[in-house]
Short mmCIF file of C-alpha atoms and ligand atoms in Angstrom, two decimals:
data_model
loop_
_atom_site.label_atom_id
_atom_site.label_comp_id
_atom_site.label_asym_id
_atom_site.label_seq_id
_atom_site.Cartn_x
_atom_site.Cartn_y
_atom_site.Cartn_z
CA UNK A 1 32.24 -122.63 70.47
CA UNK A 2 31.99 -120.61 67.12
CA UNK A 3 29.83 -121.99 64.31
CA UNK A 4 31.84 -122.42 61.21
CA UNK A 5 29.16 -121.31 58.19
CA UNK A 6 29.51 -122.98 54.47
CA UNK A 7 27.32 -123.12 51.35
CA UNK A 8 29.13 -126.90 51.07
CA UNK A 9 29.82 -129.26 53.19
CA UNK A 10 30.96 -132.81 52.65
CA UNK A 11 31.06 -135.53 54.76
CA UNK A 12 33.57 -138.47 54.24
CA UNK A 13 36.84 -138.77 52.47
CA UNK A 14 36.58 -141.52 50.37
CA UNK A 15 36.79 -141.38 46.62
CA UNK A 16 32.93 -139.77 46.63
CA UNK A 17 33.87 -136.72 48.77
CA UNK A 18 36.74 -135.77 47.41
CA UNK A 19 35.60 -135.83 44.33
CA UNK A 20 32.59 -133.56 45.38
CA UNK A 21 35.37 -131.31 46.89
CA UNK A 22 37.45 -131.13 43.69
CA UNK A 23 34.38 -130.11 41.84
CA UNK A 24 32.90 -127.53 44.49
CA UNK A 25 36.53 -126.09 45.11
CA UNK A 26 36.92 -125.53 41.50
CA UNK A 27 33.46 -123.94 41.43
CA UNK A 28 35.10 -121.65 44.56
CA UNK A 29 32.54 -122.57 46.47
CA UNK A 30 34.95 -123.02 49.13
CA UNK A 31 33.89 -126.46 50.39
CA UNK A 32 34.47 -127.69 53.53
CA UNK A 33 34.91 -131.14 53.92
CA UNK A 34 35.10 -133.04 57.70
CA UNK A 35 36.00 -136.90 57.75
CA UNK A 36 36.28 -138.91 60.95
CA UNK A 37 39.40 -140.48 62.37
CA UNK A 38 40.28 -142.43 59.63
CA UNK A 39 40.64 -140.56 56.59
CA UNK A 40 40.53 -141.93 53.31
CA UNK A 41 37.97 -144.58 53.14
CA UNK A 42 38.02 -147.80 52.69
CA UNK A 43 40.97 -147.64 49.71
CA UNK A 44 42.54 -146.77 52.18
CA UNK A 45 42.40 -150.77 53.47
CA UNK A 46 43.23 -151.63 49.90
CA UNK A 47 46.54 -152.48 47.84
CA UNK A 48 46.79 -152.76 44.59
CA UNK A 49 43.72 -150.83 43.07
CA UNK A 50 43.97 -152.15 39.42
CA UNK A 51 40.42 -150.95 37.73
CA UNK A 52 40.79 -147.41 38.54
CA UNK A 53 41.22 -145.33 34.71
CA UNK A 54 45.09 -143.56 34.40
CA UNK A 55 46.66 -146.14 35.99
CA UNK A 56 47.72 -148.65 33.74
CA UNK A 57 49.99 -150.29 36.01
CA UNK A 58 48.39 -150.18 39.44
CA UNK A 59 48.01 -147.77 42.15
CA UNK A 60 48.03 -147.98 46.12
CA UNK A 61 44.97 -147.30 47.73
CA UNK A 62 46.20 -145.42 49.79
CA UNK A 63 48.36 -143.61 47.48
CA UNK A 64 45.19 -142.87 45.34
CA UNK A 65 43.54 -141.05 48.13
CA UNK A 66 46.86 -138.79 48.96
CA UNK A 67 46.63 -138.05 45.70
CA UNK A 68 43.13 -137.08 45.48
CA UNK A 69 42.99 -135.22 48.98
CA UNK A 70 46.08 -133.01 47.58
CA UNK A 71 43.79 -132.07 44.40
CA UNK A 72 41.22 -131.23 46.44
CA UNK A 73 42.73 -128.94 48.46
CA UNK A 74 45.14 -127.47 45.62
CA UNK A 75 42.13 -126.03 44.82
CA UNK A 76 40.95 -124.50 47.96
CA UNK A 77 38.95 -127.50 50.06
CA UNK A 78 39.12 -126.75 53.49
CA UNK A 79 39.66 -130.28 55.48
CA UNK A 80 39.03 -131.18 58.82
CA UNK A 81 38.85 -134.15 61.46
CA UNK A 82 36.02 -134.32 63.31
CA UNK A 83 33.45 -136.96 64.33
CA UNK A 84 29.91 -135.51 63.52
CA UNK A 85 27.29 -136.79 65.84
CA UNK A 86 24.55 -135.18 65.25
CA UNK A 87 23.10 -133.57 62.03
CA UNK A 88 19.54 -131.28 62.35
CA UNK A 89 16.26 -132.56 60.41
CA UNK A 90 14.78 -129.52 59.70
CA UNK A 91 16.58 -128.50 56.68
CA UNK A 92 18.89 -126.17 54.76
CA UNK A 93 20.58 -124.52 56.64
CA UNK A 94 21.79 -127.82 58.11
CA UNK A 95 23.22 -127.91 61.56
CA UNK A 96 26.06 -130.22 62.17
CA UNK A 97 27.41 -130.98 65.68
CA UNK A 98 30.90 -132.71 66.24
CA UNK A 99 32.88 -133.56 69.04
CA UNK A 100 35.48 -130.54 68.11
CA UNK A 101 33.01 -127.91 66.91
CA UNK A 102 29.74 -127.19 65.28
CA UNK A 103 29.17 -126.52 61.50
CA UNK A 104 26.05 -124.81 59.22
CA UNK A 105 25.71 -125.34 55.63
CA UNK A 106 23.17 -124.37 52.60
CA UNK A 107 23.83 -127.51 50.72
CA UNK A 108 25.54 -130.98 52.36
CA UNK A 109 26.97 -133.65 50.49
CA UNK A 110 26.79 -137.09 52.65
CA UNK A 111 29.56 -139.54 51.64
CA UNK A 112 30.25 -141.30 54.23
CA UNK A 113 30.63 -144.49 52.54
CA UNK A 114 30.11 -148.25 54.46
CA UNK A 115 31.50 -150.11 57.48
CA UNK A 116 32.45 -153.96 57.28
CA UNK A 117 29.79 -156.65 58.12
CA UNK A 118 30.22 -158.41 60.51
CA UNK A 119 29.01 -161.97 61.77
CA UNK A 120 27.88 -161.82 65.26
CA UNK A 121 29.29 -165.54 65.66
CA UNK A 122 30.98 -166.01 69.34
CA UNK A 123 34.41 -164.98 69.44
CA UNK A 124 34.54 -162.52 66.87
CA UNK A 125 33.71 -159.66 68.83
CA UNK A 126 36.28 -160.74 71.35
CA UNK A 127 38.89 -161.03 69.39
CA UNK A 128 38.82 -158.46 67.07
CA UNK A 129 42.12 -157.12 66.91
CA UNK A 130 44.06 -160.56 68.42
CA UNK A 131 43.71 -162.46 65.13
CA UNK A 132 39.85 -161.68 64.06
CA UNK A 133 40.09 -158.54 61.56
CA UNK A 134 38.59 -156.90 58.76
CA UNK A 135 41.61 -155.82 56.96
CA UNK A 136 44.00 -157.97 55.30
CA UNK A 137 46.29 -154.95 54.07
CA UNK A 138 46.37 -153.73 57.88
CA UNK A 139 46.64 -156.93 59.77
CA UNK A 140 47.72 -160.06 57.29
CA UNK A 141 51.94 -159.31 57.68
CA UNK A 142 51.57 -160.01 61.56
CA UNK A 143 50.35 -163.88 60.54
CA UNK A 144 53.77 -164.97 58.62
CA UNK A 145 53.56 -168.50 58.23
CA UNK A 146 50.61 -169.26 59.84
CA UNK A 147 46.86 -170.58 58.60
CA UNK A 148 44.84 -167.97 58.07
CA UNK A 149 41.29 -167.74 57.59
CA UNK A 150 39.42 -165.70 54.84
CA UNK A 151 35.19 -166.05 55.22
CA UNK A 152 33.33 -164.37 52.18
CA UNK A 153 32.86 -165.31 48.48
CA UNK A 154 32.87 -162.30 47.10
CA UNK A 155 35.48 -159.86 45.66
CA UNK A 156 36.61 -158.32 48.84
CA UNK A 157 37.12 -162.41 50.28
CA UNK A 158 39.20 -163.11 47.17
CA UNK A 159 41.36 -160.26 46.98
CA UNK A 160 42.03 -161.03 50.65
CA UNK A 161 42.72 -164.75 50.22
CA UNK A 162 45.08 -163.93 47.25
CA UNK A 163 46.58 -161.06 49.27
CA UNK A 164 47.53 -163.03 52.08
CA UNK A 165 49.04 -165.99 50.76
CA UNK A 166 51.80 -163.52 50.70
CA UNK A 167 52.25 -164.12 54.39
CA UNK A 168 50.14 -167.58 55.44
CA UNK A 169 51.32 -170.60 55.00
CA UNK A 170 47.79 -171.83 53.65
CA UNK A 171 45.00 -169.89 53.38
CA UNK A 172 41.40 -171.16 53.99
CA UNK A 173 38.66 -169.17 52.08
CA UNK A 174 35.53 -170.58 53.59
CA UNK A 175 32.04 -169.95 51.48
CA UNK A 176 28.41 -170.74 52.82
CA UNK A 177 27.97 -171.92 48.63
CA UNK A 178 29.34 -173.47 46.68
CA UNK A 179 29.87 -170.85 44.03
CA UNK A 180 31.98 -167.95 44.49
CA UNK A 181 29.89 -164.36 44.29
CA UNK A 182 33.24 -162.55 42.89
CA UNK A 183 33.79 -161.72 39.70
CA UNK A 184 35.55 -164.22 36.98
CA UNK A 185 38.88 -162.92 37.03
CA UNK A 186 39.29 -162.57 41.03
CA UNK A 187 37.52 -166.07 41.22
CA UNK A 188 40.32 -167.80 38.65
CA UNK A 189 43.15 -166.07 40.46
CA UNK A 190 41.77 -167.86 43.93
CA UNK A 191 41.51 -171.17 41.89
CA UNK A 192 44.53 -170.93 40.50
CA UNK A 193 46.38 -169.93 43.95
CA UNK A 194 47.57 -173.46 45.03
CA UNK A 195 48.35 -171.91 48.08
CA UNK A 196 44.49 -171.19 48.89
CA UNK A 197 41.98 -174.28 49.79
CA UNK A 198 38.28 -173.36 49.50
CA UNK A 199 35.67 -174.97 51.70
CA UNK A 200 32.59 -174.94 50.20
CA UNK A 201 29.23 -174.97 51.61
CA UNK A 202 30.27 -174.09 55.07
CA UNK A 203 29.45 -171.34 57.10
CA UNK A 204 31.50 -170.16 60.75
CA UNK A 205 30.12 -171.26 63.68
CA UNK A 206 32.74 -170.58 66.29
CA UNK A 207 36.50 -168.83 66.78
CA UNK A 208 38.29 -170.03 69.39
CA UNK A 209 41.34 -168.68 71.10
CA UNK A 210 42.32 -166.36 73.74
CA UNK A 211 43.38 -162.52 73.82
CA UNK A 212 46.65 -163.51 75.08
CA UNK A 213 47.45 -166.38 72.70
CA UNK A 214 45.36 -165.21 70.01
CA UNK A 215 42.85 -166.72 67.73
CA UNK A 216 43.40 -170.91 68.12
CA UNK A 217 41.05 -172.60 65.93
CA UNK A 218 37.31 -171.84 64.24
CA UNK A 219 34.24 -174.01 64.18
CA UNK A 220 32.25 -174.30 60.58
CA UNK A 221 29.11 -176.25 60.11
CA UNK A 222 28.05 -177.52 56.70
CA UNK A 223 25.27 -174.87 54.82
CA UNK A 224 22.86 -177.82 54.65
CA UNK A 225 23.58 -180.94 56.41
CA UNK A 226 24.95 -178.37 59.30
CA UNK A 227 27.70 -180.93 59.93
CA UNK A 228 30.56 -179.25 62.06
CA UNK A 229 34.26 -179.67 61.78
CA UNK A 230 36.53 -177.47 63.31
CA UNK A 231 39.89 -176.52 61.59
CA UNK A 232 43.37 -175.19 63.32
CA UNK A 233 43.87 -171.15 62.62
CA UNK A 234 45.67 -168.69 63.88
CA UNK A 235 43.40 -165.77 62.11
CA UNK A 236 40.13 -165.25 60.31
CA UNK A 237 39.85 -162.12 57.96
CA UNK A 238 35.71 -161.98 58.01
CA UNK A 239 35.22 -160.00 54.10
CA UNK A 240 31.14 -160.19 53.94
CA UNK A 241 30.32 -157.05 52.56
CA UNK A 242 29.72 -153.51 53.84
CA UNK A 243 26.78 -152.16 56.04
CA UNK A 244 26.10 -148.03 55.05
CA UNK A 245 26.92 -145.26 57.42
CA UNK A 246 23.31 -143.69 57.40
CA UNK A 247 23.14 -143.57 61.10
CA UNK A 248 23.48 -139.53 60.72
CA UNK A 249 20.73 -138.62 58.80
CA UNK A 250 18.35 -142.24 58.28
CA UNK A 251 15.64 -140.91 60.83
CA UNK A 252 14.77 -137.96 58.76
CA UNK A 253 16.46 -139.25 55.34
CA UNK A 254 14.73 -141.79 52.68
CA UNK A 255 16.71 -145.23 53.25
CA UNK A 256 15.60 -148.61 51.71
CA UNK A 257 15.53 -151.19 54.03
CA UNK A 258 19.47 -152.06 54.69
CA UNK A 259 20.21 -148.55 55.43
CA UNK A 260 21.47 -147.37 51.69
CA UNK A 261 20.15 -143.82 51.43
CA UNK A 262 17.37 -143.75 48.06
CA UNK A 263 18.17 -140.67 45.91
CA UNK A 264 16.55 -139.48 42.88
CA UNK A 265 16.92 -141.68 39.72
CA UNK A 266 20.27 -140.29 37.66
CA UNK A 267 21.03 -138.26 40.35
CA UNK A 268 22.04 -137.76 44.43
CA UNK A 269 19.54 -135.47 45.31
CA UNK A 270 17.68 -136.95 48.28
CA UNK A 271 14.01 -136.37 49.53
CA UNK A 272 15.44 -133.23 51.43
CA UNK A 273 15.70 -130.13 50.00
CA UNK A 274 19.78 -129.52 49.70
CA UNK A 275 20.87 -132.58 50.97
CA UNK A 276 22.84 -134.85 48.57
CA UNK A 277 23.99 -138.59 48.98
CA UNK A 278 27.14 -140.01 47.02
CA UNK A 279 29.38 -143.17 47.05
CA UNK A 280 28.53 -146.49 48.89
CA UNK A 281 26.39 -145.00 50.97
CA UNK A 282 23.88 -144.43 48.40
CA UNK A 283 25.24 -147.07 46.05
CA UNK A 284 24.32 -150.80 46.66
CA UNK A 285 24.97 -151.72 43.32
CA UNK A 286 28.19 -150.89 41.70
CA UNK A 287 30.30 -149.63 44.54
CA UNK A 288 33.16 -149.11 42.92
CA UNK A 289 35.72 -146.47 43.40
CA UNK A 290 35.20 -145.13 39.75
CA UNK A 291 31.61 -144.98 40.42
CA UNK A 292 31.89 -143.42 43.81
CA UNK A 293 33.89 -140.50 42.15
CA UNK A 294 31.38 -140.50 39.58
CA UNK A 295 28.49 -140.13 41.85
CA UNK A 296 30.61 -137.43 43.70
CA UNK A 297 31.25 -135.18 40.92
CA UNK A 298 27.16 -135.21 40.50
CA UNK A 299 26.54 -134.69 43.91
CA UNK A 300 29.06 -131.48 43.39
CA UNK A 301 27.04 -130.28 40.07
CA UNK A 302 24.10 -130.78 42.23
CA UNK A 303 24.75 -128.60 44.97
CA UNK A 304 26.06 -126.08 42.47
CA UNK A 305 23.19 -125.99 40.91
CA UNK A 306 20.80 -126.07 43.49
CA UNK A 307 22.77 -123.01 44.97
CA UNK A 308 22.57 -121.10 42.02
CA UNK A 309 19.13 -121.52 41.66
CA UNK A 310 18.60 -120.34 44.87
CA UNK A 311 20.56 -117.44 43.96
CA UNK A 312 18.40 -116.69 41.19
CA UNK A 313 15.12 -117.40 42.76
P1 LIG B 401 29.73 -158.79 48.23
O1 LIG B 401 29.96 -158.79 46.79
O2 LIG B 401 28.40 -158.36 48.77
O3 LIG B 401 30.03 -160.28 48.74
C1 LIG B 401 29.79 -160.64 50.09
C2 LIG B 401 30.13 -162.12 50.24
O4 LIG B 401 29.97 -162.48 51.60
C3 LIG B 401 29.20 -163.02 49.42
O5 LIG B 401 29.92 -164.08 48.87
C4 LIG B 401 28.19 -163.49 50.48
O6 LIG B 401 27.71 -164.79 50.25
C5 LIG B 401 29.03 -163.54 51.73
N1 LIG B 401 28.20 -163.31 52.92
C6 LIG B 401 27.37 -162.27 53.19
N2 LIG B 401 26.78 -162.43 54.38
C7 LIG B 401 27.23 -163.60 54.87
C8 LIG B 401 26.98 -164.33 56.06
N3 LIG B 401 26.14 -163.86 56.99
N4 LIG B 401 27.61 -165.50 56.23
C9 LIG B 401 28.47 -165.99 55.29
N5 LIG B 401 28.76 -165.35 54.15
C10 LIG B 401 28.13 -164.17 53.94
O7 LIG B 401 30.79 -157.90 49.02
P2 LIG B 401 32.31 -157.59 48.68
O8 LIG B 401 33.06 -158.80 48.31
O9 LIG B 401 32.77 -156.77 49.83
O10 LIG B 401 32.24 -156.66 47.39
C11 LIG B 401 31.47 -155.47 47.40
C12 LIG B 401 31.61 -154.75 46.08
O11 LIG B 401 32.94 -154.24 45.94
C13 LIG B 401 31.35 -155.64 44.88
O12 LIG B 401 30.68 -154.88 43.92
C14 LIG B 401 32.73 -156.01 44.42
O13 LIG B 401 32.78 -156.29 43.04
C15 LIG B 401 33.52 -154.75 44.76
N6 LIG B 401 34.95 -155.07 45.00
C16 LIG B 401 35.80 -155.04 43.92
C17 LIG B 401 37.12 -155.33 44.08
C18 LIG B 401 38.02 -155.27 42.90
O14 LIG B 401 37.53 -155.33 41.79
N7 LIG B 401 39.33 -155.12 43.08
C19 LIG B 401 37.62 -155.70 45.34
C20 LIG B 401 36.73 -155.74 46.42
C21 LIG B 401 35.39 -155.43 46.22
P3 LIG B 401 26.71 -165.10 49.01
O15 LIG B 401 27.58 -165.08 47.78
O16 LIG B 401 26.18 -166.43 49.34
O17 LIG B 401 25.68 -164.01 49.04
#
């Protein structure tokens, strides 16, 4: 299998790498940039993206990251699909091996953003995918008129309990506080939403239900007293926050202790030499899509830089 040879390559397709590939295209440095089989990130799970600068109306997810992958490549980003699996420790050059071919780069830009928590309470395993999910934009039209179930307090559980009162009939938002994490605005719009009822204090024990029939019912026992109750549901959308995709590179890679990658203050250099970490997978903080593309565009200035002075030296 030939070895494709880069000075850049960027990893992940979100709103961080294609940033860093707008910015190393335009410095023709001919960047090539490999996502896995799901391209876009997770806007791409999203609808209405209302906080991103330019759009004063709204834009799709989804349509945001069409729009950035086609400015990326109008300026010469190579893209690919392939699933990396393994990624060398010893250094620029870096040696990448995926399941379609095998890559070498001077300078590599990790953005390979964060996965869903999950719970690890019985039944949601099981039935991922027949009524457990972690998508509301992918999965909340095929529960039209039911109950659905929304766990998180956070921005990601709001917009998801809002979102799908467009198809439940009620929508449960269930919170192990009994203050909501997210911020004002998304917490008045789930207040306001007489369609939404939030249990407080209560944390998921238990789903219920069958592959064939689908999910029937989830158990949820009181934060303190640990009092159960168990409510009729036909889904539960678990939005708990996001777990980084440092699997790649954390045994060789500086990663504080839930897997975010630690880079450089004001900056994404990491502690190897050429190797350069952008988006949510270095970003515990903000994680925003307007700070992912901001922490892109450095990582691209970065590895310009660092290739330059490599030049020179
Ligand atoms: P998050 O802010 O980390 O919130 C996670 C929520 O899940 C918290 O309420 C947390 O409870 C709860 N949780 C975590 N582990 C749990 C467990 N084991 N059992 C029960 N509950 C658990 O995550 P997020 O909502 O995904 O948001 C991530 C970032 O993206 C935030 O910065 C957010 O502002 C941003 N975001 C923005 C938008 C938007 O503006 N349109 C939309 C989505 C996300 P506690 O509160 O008790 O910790």
């Amino acid at each position: 299998m030939e070895r494709q040879k880069k000075e850049v390559i960027i990893l992940g397709s979100g709103p961080a790498g294609l940033t860093a590939a707008v910015y190393t295209a335009r410095a023709n440095l001919q960047p090539l940039l490999i996502h896995g089989p799901l391209p876009g990130g997770q806007l791409t799970t999203t609808t209405d993206v209302e906080n991103y600068p330019g759009f004063p109306e709204g834009v799709m997810g989804p349509d945001l990251m069409q729009m950035m992958e086609a400015q990326a490549k109008r300026f010469g980003t190579e893209i690919l699909t392939d699933t990396i699996e393994e990624i060398s420790s010893t250094g620029s050059p870096f040696q990448l091996q995926g399941t379609n071919g095998s890559y070498e780069c001077d300078t590599l830009i990790m953005a390979t953003g964060a996965k869903p928590r999950l719970l690890g309470t019985p039944g949601e395993q099981e039935l991922m995918g027949f009524g457990v999910s972690t998508c509301a934009t992918c999965d909340g039209a095929f529960f039209r008129n039911e109950v659905i179930t929304v766990i998180g307090g956070g921005d990601s559980a709001c917009e998801e309990a809002n979102f799908l009162t467009k198809f439940g009939s009620k929508v449960y938002l269930v919170h192990r506080r009994g203050e909501l994490r997210a911020s004002k605005i998304m917490a008045d719009r789930v207040m306001k939403n007489e369609k939404i009822e939030i249990i407080w204090d209560h944390q998921l024990k238990e789903i219920t239900g069958t592959k064939k029939d689908g999910v029937q019912s989830i158990t949820l026992s009181h934060s303190e007293t640990g009092e159960e109750q168990t409510r009729e549901t036909a889904a539960v959308f678990i939005a708990i926050g996001h777990i980084p995709n440092s699997h790649l590179i954390s045994s060789f890679v500086d990663c504080d202790e839930n897997g975010y990658v630690n880079t450089a203050p004001n900056s994404t250099r990491t502690n190897i030499d050429g190797l350069f970490a952008c988006g949510d997978l270095q970003d515990h903080e903000w994680r925003q899509a307007i700070t992912a593309a901001g922490s892109g565009c450095m990582a691209a200035l970065e590895a310009e830089r660092w290739l330059e002075a490599r030049h020179d030296g």
